[in-house]
mmCIF file of C-alpha atoms in Angstrom:
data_model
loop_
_atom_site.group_PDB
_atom_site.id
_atom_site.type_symbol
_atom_site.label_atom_id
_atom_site.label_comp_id
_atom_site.label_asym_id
_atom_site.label_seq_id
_atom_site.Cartn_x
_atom_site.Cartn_y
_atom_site.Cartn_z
ATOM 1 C CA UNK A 1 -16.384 -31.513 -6.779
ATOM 2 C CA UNK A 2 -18.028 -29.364 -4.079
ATOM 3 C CA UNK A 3 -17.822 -25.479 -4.813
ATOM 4 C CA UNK A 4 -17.719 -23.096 -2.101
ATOM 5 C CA UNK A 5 -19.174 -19.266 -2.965
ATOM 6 C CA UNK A 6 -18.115 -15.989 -1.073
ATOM 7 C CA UNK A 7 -20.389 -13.466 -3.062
ATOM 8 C CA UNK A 8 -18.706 -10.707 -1.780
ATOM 9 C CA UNK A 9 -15.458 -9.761 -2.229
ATOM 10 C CA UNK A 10 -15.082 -6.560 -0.268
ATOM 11 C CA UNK A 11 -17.153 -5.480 2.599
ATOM 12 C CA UNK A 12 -16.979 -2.788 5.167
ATOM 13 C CA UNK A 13 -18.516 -1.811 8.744
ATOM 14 C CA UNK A 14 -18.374 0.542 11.415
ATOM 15 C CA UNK A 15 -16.728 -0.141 14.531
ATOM 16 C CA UNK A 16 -18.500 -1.546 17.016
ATOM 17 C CA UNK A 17 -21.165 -2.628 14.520
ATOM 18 C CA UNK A 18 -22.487 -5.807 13.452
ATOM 19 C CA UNK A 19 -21.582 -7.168 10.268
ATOM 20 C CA UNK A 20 -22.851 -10.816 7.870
ATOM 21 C CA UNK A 21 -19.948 -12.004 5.656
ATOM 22 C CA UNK A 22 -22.342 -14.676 2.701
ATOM 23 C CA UNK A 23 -21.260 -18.070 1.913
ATOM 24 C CA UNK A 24 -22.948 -20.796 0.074
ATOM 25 C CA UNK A 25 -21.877 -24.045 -1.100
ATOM 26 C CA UNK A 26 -22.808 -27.040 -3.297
ATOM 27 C CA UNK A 27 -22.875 -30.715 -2.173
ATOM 28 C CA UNK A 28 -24.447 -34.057 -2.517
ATOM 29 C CA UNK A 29 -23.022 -35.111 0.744
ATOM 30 C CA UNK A 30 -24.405 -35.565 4.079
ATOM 31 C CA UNK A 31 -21.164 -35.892 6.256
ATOM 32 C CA UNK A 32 -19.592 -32.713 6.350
ATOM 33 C CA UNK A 33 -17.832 -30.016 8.385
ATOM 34 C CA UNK A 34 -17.730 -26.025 7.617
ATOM 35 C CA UNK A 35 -15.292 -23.879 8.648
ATOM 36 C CA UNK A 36 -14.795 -19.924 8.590
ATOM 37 C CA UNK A 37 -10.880 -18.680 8.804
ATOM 38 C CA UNK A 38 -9.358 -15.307 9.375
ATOM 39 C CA UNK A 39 -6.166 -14.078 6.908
ATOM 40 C CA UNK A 40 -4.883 -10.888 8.770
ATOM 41 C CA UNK A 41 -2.287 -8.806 7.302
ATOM 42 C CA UNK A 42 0.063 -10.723 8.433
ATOM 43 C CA UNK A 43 -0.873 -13.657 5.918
ATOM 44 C CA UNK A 44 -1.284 -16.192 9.108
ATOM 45 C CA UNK A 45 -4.190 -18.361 8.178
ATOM 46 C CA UNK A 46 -6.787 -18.464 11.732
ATOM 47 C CA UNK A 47 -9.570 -20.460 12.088
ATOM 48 C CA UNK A 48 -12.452 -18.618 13.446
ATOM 49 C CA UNK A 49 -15.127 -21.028 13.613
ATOM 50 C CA UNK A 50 -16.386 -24.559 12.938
ATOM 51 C CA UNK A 51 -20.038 -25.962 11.905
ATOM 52 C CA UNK A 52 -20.755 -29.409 11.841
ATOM 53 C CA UNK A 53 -23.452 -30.145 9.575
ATOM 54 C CA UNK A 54 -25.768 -32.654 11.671
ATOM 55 C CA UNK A 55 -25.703 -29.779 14.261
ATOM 56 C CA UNK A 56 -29.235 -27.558 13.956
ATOM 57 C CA UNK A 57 -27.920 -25.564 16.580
ATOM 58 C CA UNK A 58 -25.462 -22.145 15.036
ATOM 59 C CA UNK A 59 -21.880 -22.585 16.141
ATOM 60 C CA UNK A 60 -21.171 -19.323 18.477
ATOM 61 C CA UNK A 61 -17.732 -18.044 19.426
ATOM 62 C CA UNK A 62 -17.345 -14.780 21.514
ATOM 63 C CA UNK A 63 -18.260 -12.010 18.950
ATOM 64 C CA UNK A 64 -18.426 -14.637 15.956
ATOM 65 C CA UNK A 65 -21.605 -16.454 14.774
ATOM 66 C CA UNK A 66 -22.812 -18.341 11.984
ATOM 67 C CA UNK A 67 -26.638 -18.496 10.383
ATOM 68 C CA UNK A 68 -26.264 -22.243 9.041
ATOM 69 C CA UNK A 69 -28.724 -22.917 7.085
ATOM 70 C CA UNK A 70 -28.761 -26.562 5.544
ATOM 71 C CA UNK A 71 -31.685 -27.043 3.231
ATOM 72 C CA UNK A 72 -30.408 -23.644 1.159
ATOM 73 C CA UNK A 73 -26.571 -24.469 1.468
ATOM 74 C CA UNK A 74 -25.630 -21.323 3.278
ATOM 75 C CA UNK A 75 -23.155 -20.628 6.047
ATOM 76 C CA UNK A 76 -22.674 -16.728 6.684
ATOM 77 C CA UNK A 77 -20.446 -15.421 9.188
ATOM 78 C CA UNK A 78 -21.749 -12.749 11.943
ATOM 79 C CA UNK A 79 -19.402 -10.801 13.353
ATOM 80 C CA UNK A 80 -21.026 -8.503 16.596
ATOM 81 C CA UNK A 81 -19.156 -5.330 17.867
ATOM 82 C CA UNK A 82 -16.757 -5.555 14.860
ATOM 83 C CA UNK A 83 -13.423 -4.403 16.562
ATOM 84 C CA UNK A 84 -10.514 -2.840 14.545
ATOM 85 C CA UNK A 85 -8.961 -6.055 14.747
ATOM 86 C CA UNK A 86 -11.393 -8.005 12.787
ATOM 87 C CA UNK A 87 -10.083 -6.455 9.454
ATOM 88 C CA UNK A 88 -8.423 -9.339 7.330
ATOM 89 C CA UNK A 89 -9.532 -11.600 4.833
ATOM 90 C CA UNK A 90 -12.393 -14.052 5.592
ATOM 91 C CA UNK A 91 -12.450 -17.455 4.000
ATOM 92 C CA UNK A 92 -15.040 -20.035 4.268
ATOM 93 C CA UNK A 93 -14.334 -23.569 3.621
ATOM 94 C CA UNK A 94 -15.902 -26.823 2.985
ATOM 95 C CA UNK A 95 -14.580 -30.216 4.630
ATOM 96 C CA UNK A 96 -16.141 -33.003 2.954
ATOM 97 C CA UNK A 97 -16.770 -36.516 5.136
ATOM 98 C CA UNK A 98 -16.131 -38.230 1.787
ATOM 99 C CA UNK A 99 -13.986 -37.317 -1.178
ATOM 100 C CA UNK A 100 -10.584 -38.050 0.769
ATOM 101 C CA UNK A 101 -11.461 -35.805 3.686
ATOM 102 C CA UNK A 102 -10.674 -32.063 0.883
ATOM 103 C CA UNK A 103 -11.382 -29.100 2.079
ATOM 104 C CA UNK A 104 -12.345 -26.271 -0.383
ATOM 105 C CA UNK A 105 -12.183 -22.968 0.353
ATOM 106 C CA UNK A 106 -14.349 -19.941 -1.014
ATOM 107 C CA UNK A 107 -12.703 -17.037 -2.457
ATOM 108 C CA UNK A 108 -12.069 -14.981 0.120
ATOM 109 C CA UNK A 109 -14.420 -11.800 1.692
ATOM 110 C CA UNK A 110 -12.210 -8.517 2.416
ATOM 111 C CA UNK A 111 -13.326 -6.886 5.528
ATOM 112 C CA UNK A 112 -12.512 -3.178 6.445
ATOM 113 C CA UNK A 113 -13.438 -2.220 9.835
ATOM 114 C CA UNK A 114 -13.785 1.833 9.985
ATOM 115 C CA UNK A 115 -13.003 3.475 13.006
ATOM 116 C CA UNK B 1 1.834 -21.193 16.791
ATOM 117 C CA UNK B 2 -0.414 -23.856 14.552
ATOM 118 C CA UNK B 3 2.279 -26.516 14.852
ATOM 119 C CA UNK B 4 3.373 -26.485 11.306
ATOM 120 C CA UNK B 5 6.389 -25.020 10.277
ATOM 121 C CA UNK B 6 7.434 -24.121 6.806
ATOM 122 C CA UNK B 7 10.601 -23.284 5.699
ATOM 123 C CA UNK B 8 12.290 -21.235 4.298
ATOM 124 C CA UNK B 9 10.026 -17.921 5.110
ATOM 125 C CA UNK B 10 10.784 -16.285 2.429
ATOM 126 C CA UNK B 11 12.660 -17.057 -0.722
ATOM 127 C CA UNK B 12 14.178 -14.995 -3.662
ATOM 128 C CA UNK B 13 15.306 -16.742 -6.687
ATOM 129 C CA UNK B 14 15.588 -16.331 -10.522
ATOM 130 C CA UNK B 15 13.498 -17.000 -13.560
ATOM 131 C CA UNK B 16 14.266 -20.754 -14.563
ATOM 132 C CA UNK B 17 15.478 -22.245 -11.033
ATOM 133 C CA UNK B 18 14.477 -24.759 -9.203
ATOM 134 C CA UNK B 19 13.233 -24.462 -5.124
ATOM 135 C CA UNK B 20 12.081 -26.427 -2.710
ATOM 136 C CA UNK B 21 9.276 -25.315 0.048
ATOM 137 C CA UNK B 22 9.793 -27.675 2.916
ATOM 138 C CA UNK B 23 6.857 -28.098 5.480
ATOM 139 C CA UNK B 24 6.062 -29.985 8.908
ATOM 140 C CA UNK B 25 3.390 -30.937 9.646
ATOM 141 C CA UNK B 26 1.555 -31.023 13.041
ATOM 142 C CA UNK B 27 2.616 -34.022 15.690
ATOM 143 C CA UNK B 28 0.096 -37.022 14.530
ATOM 144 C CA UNK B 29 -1.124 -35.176 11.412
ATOM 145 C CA UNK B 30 -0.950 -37.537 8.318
ATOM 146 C CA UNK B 31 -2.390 -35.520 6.019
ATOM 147 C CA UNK B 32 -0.887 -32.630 4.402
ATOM 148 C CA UNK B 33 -2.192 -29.943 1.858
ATOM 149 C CA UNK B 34 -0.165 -26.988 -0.028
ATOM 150 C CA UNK B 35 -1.617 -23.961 -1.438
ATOM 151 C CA UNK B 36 -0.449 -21.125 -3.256
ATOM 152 C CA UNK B 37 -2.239 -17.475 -2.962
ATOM 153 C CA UNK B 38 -0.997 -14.949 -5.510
ATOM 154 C CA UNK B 39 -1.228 -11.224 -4.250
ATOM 155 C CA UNK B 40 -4.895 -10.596 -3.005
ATOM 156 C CA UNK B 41 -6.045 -13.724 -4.176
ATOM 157 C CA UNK B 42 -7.840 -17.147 -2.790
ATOM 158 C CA UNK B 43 -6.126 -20.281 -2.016
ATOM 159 C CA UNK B 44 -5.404 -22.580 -4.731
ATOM 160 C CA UNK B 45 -5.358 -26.153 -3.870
ATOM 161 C CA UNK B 46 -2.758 -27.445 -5.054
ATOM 162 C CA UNK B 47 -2.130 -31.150 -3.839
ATOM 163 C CA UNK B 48 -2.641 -33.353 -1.294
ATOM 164 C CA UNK B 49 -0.851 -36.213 0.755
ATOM 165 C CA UNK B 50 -1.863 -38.859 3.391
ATOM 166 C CA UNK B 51 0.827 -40.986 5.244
ATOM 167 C CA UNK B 52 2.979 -40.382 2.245
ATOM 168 C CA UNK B 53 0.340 -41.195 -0.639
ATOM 169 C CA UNK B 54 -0.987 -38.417 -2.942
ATOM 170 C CA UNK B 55 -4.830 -38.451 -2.073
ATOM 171 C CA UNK B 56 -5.732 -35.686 -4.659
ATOM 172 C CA UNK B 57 -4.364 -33.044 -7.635
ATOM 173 C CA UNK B 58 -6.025 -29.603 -7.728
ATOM 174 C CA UNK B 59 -5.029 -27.428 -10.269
ATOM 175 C CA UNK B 60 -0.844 -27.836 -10.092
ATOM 176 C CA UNK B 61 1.232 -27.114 -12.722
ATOM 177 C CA UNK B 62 3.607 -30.153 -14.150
ATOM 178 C CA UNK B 63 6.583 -27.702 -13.465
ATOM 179 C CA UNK B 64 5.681 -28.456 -9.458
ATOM 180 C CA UNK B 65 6.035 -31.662 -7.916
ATOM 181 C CA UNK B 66 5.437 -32.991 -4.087
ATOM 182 C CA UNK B 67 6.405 -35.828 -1.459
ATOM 183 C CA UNK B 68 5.823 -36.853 1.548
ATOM 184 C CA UNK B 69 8.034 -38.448 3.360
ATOM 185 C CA UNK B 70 8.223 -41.737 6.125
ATOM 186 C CA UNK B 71 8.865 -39.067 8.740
ATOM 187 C CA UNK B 72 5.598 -36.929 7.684
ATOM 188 C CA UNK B 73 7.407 -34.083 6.425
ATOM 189 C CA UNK B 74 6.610 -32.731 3.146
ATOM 190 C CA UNK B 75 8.228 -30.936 0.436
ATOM 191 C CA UNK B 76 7.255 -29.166 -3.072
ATOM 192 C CA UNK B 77 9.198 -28.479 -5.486
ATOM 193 C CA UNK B 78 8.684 -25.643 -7.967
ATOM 194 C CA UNK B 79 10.951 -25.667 -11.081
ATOM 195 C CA UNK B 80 11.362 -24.113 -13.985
ATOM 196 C CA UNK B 81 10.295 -21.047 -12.075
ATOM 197 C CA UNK B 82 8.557 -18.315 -14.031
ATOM 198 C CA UNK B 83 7.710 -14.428 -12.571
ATOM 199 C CA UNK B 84 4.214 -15.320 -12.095
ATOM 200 C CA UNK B 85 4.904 -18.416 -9.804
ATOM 201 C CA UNK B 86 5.746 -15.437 -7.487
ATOM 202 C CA UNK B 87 3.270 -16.232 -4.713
ATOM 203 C CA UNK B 88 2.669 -17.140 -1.069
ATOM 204 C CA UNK B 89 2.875 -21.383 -0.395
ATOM 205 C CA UNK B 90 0.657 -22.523 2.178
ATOM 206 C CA UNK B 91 0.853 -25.601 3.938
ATOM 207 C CA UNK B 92 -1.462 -26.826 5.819
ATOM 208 C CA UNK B 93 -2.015 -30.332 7.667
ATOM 209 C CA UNK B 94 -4.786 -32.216 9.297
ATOM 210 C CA UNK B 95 -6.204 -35.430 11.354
ATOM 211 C CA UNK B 96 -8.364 -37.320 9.152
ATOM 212 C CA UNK B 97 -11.355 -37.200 10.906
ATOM 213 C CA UNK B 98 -13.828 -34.839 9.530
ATOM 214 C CA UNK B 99 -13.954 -32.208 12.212
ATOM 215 C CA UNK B 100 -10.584 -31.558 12.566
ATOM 216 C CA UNK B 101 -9.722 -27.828 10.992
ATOM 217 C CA UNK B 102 -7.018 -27.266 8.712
ATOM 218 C CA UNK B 103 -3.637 -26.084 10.649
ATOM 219 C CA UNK B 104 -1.736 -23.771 8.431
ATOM 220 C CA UNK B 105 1.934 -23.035 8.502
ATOM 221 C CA UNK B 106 3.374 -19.435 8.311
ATOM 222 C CA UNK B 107 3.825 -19.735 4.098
ATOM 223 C CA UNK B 108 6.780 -19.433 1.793
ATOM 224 C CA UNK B 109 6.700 -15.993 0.532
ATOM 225 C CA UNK B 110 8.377 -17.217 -3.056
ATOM 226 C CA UNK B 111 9.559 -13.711 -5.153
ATOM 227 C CA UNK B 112 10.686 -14.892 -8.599
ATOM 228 C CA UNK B 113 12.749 -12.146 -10.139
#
């Protein structure tokens, strides 16, 4: 099964500051779609951004980016002018093309924005 | 609003019941996935259903079962319910294609006293 890795589990920036949340993840597969979601407080589950992986070209959305980089199975989040509502939980997940359509889901990255 | 409502919100029940999470998925989805997050924890996959067929197990106890029914909907039942099953239940649904995200419901918030 494909494993999804969020290295860090808590991390923390200054407002108005930039900020890289780390994922990595382990497949065989060539058909695949990457996804980062948001978990506020509030426990609703957001998605934030999506990477498909025959795309060279980084996903971008507003103040959210992502560094995909194929060949060393890595998908990190940038977050630019981190705002006070960017704090939550950050997951990254894994939707394989294969294996039934699954999605796996990394472990979760906690981020504290400080005013 | 995702377009997948689970019911109840929240739920309060004793050691050794028996509940049942209830979820809807989004108009046209035929796939839908539950989770369960413990306090500050991931999301563990649970199961998984497609047009009423389980597709695949993750790590579910034998004390929880799921459906899906002809009408999409999906429910899980927890049973035998022990303190530490005390957790937030995610559902989530999705088109099949590949690039289609996830849609998660609002969660069961399931307090087993």
């Amino acid at each position: 099964a494909q494993t999804v890795t969020q290295s860090q589990p808590e991390m923390s920036v200054q407002e108005a500051e930039t900020v890289t949340l780390s994922c990595t993840y382990d497949t065989s597969e060539s058909d695949y779609y990457l996804f980062w979601y948001k978990q506020p407080p509030s426990r609703q589950m957001i998605l934030v951004i999506r990477q498909e992986a025959y795309k060279q070209q980084n996903a971008t959305e507003n103040r959210f980016s992502v560094n995909f980089q194929k060949a060393a199975k890595s998908f990190s989040l940038k977050i630019s002018d981190s705002q006070l509502g960017d704090a939550a939980m950050y997951f990254c997940a894994y939707r394989s093309g294969n294996t039934g359509n699954q999605f796996y889901f990394g472990t979760g990255t906690s981020l504290t924005v400080i005013p | 609003d995702s377009g997948v409502t689970q019911t109840p919100k929240h739920l309060i029940t004793a050691t050794g019941q028996r509940v049942t999470l209830r979820c809807s998925p989004r108009s046209g989805d035929l796939s839908v996935y539950w989770y369960q997050q413990s306090l500050d924890q991931g999301l563990q996959f649970l199961i998984h259903y497609y047009n009423g067929e389980e597709r695949a197990k993750g790590n579910i106890l034998e004390r929880f079962s799921a459906q899906q029914f002809p009408d999409l909907h999906s429910e899980l039942n927890l049973s035998s319910l022990e303190l530490g099953d005390s957790a937030l239940y995610f559902c989530a649904s999705s088109g099949l294609q590949v690039n289609t995200e996830a849609f998660f419901g609002q969660g069961t918030r399931l307090t087993v006293v």
